[in-house]
Short mmCIF file of C-alpha atoms in Angstrom, two decimals:
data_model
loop_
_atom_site.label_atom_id
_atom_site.label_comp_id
_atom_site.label_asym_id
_atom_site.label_seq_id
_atom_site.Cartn_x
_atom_site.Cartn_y
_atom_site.Cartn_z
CA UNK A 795 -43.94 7.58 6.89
CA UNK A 796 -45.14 5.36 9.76
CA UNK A 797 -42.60 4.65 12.69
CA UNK A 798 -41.98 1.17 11.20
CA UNK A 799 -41.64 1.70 8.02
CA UNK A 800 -38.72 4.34 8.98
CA UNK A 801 -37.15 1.38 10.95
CA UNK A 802 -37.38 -1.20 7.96
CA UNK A 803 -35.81 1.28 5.93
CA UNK A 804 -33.02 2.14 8.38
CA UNK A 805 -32.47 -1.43 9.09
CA UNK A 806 -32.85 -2.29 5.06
CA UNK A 807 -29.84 0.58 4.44
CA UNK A 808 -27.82 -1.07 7.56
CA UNK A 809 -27.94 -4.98 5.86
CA UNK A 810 -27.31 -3.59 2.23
CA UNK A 811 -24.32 -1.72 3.59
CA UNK A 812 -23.32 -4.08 5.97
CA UNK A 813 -22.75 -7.07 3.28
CA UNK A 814 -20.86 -4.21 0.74
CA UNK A 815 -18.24 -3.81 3.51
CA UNK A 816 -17.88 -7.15 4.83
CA UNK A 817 -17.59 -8.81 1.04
CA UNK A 818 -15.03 -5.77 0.42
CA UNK A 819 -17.43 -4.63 -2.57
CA UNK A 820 -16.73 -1.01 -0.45
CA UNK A 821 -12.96 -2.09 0.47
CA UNK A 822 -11.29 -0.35 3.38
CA UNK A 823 -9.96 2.95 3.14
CA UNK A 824 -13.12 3.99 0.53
CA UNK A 825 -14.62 7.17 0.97
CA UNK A 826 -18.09 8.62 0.05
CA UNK A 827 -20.20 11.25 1.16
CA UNK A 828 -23.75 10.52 2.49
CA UNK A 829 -25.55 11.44 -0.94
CA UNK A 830 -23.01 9.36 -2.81
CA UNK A 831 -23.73 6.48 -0.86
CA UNK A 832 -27.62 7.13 -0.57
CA UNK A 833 -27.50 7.12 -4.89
CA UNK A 834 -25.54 3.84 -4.30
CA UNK A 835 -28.01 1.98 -2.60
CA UNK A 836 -31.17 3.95 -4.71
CA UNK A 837 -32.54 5.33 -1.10
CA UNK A 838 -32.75 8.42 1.04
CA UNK A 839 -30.06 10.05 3.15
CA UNK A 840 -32.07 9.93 6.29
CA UNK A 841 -31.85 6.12 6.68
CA UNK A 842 -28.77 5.60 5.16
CA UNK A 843 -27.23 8.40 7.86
CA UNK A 844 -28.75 6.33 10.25
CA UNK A 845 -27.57 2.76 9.34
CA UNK A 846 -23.74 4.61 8.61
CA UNK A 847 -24.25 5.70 12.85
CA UNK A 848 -25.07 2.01 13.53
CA UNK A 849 -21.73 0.66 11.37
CA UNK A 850 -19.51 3.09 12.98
CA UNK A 851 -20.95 1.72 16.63
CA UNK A 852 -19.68 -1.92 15.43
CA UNK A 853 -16.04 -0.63 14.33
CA UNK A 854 -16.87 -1.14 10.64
CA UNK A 855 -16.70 2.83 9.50
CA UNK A 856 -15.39 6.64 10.28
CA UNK A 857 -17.81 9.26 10.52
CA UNK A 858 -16.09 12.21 9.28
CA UNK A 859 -17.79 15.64 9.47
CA UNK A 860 -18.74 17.11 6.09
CA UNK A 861 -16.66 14.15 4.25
CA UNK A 862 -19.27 11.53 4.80
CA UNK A 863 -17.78 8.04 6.28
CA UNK A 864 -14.83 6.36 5.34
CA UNK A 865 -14.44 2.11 5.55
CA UNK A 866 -12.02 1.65 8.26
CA UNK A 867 -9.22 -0.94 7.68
CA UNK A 868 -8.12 -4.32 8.57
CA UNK A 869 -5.54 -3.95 11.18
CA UNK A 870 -2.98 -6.76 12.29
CA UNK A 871 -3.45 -5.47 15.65
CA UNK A 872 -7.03 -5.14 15.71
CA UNK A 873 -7.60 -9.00 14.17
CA UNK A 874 -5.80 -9.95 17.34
CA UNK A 875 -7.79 -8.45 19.39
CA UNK A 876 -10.65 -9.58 18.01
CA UNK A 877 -9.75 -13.00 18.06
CA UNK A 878 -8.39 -12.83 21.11
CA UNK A 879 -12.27 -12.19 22.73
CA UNK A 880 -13.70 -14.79 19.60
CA UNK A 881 -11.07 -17.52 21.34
CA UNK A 882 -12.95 -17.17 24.64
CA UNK A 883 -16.30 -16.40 24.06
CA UNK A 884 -17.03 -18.98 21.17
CA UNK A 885 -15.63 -22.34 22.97
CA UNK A 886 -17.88 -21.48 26.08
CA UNK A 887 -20.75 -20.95 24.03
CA UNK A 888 -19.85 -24.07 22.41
CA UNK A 889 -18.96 -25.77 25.45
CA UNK A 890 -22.40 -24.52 27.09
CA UNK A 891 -24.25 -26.12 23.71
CA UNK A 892 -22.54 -29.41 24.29
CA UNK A 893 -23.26 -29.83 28.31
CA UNK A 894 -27.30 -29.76 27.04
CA UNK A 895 -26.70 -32.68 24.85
CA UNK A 896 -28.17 -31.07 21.72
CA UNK A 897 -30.26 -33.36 19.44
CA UNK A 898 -29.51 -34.30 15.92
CA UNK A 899 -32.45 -31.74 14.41
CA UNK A 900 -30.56 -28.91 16.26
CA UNK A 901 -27.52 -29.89 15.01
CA UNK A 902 -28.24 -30.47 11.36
CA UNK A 903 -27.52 -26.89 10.40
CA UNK A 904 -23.87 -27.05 11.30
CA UNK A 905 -23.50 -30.76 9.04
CA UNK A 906 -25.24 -28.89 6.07
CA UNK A 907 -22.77 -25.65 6.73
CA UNK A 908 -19.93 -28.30 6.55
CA UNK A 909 -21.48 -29.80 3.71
CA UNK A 910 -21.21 -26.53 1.91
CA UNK A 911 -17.77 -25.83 2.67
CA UNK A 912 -16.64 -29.24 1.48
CA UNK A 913 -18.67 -28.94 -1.89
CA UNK A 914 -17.28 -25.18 -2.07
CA UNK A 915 -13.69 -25.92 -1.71
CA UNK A 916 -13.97 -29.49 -4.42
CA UNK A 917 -14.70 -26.16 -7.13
CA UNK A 918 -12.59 -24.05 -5.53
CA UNK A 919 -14.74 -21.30 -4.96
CA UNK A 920 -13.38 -19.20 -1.34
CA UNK A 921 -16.41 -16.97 -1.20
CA UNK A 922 -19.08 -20.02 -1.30
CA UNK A 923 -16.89 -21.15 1.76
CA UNK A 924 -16.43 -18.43 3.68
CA UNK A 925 -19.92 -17.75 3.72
CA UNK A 926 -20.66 -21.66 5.20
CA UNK A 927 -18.00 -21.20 7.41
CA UNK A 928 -19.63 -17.97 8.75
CA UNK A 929 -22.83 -19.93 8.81
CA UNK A 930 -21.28 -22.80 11.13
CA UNK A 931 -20.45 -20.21 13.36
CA UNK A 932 -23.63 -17.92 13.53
CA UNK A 933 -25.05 -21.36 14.19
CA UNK A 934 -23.31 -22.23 17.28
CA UNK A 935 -23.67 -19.02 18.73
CA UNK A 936 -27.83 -19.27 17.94
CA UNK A 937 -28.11 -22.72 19.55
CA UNK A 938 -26.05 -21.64 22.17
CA UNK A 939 -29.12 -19.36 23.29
CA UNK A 940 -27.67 -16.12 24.98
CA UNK A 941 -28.67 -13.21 22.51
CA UNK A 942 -26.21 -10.73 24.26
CA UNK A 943 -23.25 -13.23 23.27
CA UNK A 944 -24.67 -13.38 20.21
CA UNK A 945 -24.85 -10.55 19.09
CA UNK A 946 -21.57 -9.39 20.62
CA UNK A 947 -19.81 -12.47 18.92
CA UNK A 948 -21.09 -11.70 15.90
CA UNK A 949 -20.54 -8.13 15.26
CA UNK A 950 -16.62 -9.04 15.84
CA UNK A 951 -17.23 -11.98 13.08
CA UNK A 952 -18.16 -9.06 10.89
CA UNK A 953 -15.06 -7.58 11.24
CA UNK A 954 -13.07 -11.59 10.75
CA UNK A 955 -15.28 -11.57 7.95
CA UNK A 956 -13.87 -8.88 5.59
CA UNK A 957 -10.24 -9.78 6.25
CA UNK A 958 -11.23 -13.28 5.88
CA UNK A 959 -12.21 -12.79 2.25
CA UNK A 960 -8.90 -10.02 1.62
CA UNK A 961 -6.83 -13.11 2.72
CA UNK A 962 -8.18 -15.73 1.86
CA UNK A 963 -6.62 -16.12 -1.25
CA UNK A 964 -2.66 -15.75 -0.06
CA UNK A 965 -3.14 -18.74 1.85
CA UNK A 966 -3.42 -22.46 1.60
CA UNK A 967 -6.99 -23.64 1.01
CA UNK A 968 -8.46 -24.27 4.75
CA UNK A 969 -8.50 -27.69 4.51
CA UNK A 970 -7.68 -27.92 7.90
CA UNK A 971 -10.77 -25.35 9.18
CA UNK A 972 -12.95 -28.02 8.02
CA UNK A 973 -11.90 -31.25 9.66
CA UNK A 974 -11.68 -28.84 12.61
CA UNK A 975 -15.27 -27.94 12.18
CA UNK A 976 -16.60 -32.01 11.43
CA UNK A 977 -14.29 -32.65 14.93
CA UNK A 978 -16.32 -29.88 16.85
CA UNK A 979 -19.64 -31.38 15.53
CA UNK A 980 -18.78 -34.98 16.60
CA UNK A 981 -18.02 -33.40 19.74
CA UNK A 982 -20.90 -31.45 20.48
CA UNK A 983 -22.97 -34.92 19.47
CA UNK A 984 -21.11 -36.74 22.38
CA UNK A 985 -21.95 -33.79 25.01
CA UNK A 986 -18.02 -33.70 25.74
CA UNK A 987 -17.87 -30.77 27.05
CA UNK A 988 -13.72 -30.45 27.59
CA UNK A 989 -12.80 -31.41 24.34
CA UNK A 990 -15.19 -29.39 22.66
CA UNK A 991 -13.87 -25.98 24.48
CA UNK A 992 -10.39 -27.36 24.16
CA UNK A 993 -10.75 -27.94 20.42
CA UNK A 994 -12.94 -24.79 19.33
CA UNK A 995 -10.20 -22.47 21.45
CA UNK A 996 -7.42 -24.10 19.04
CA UNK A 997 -9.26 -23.52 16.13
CA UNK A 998 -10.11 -19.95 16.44
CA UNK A 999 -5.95 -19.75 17.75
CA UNK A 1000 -5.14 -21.36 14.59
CA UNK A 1001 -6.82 -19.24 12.34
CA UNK A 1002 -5.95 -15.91 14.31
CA UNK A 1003 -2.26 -16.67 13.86
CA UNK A 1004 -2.31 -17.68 10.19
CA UNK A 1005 -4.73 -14.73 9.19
CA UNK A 1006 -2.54 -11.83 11.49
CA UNK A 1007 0.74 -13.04 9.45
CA UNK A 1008 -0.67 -13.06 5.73
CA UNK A 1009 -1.75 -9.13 6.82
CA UNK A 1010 1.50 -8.32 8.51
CA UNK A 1011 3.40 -10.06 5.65
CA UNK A 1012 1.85 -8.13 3.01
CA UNK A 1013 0.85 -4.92 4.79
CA UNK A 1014 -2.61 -5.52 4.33
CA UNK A 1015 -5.16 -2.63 5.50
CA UNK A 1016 -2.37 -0.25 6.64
CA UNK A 1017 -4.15 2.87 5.77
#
């Protein structure tokens, strides 16, 4: 097999496993040895070991000799931490967006993302949303232009992700997340730069604080 090919299998074993842990299909604390997960996914070992190496890099598994790699779980304390970086890296990127005065074309991606989280939550279905909202994010951080805070931000929103979807459904329907994001939008339209930090840095406070008490309150990922 040619070098590339090896790499689009690697990286084809890393997305596949990626989107089983953060849609809890492979829900923290499960187990499974490298052939076990290789059948899963109908591929080798070999790029399967490799994408498991790249997952345990980004604090989404446990390596454990001879036992294969376990799902590691959604800790109180590690959501805060998390959001704790999210809540000052994401309004600057935000903020940076809104001091170039993007146009409307660049900007259409985050009113369809809203879109789809308003249509999603009118037939109540929390996975359609959580996936816009994740796309209103991703979105920001790509227009935003620095691909090391990119790609930083969004290996932590991995993480938001999972417990995200564990908890989304012990808590009131995020009404509130969405006139937050239309609010950021209008913002980043008017180049107001203040606000828009000011407002993104509540929002990702907001959400850290009501997603930390549903998994304290009901012991959520203590394994």
């Amino acid at each position: 097999m040619s070098q590339a090919g090896k790499l689009t299998r690697v990286n084809d074993a890393y997305i596949r496993l990626k989107d089983e842990i953060r849609t809890n299909r492979m829900p923290f604390g499960y187990q499974a040895t490298e052939p076990e997960i290789a059948l899963r996914l109908g591929m080798s070992r070999t790029p399967v070991r490799e994408a498991l190496i790249r997952l345990e890099a980004e604090g989404l598994v446990e390596l454990i000799p001879r036992r294969g790699a376990r799902v590691l779980p959604i800790r109180a304390d590690d959501m805060k931490e998390i959001y704790e970086i999210l809540s000052a890296l994401e309004p600057e990127a935000a903020a940076g967006l809104a001091a170039r005065k993007p146009s409307s074309d660049e900007l259409l991606p985050l009113e369809e993302a809203i879109e789809d989280m308003e249509k999603s939550l009118a037939r109540d279905d929390l996975d359609a949303w959580a996936q816009a909202d994740d796309k209103y994010h991703h979105t920001i951080l790509e227009l935003h232009g620095n691909l090391r805070l990119r790609t930083f931000a969004m290996a932590l929103n991995d993480q938001v992700h999972r417990a995200r979807i564990v908890t989304l459904r012990l808590r009131d329907k995020p009404d509130k997340s969405n006139y937050e994001h239309r609010q950021i939008l209008e913002l980043l339209r008017k180049g107001d730069v203040v606000n828009v930090r000011r407002v993104f840095r509540t929002h990702r406070q907001r959400a850290a604080k009501e997603l930390v008490e549903i998994l304290e309150k009901f012991k959520l990922g203590q394994l």
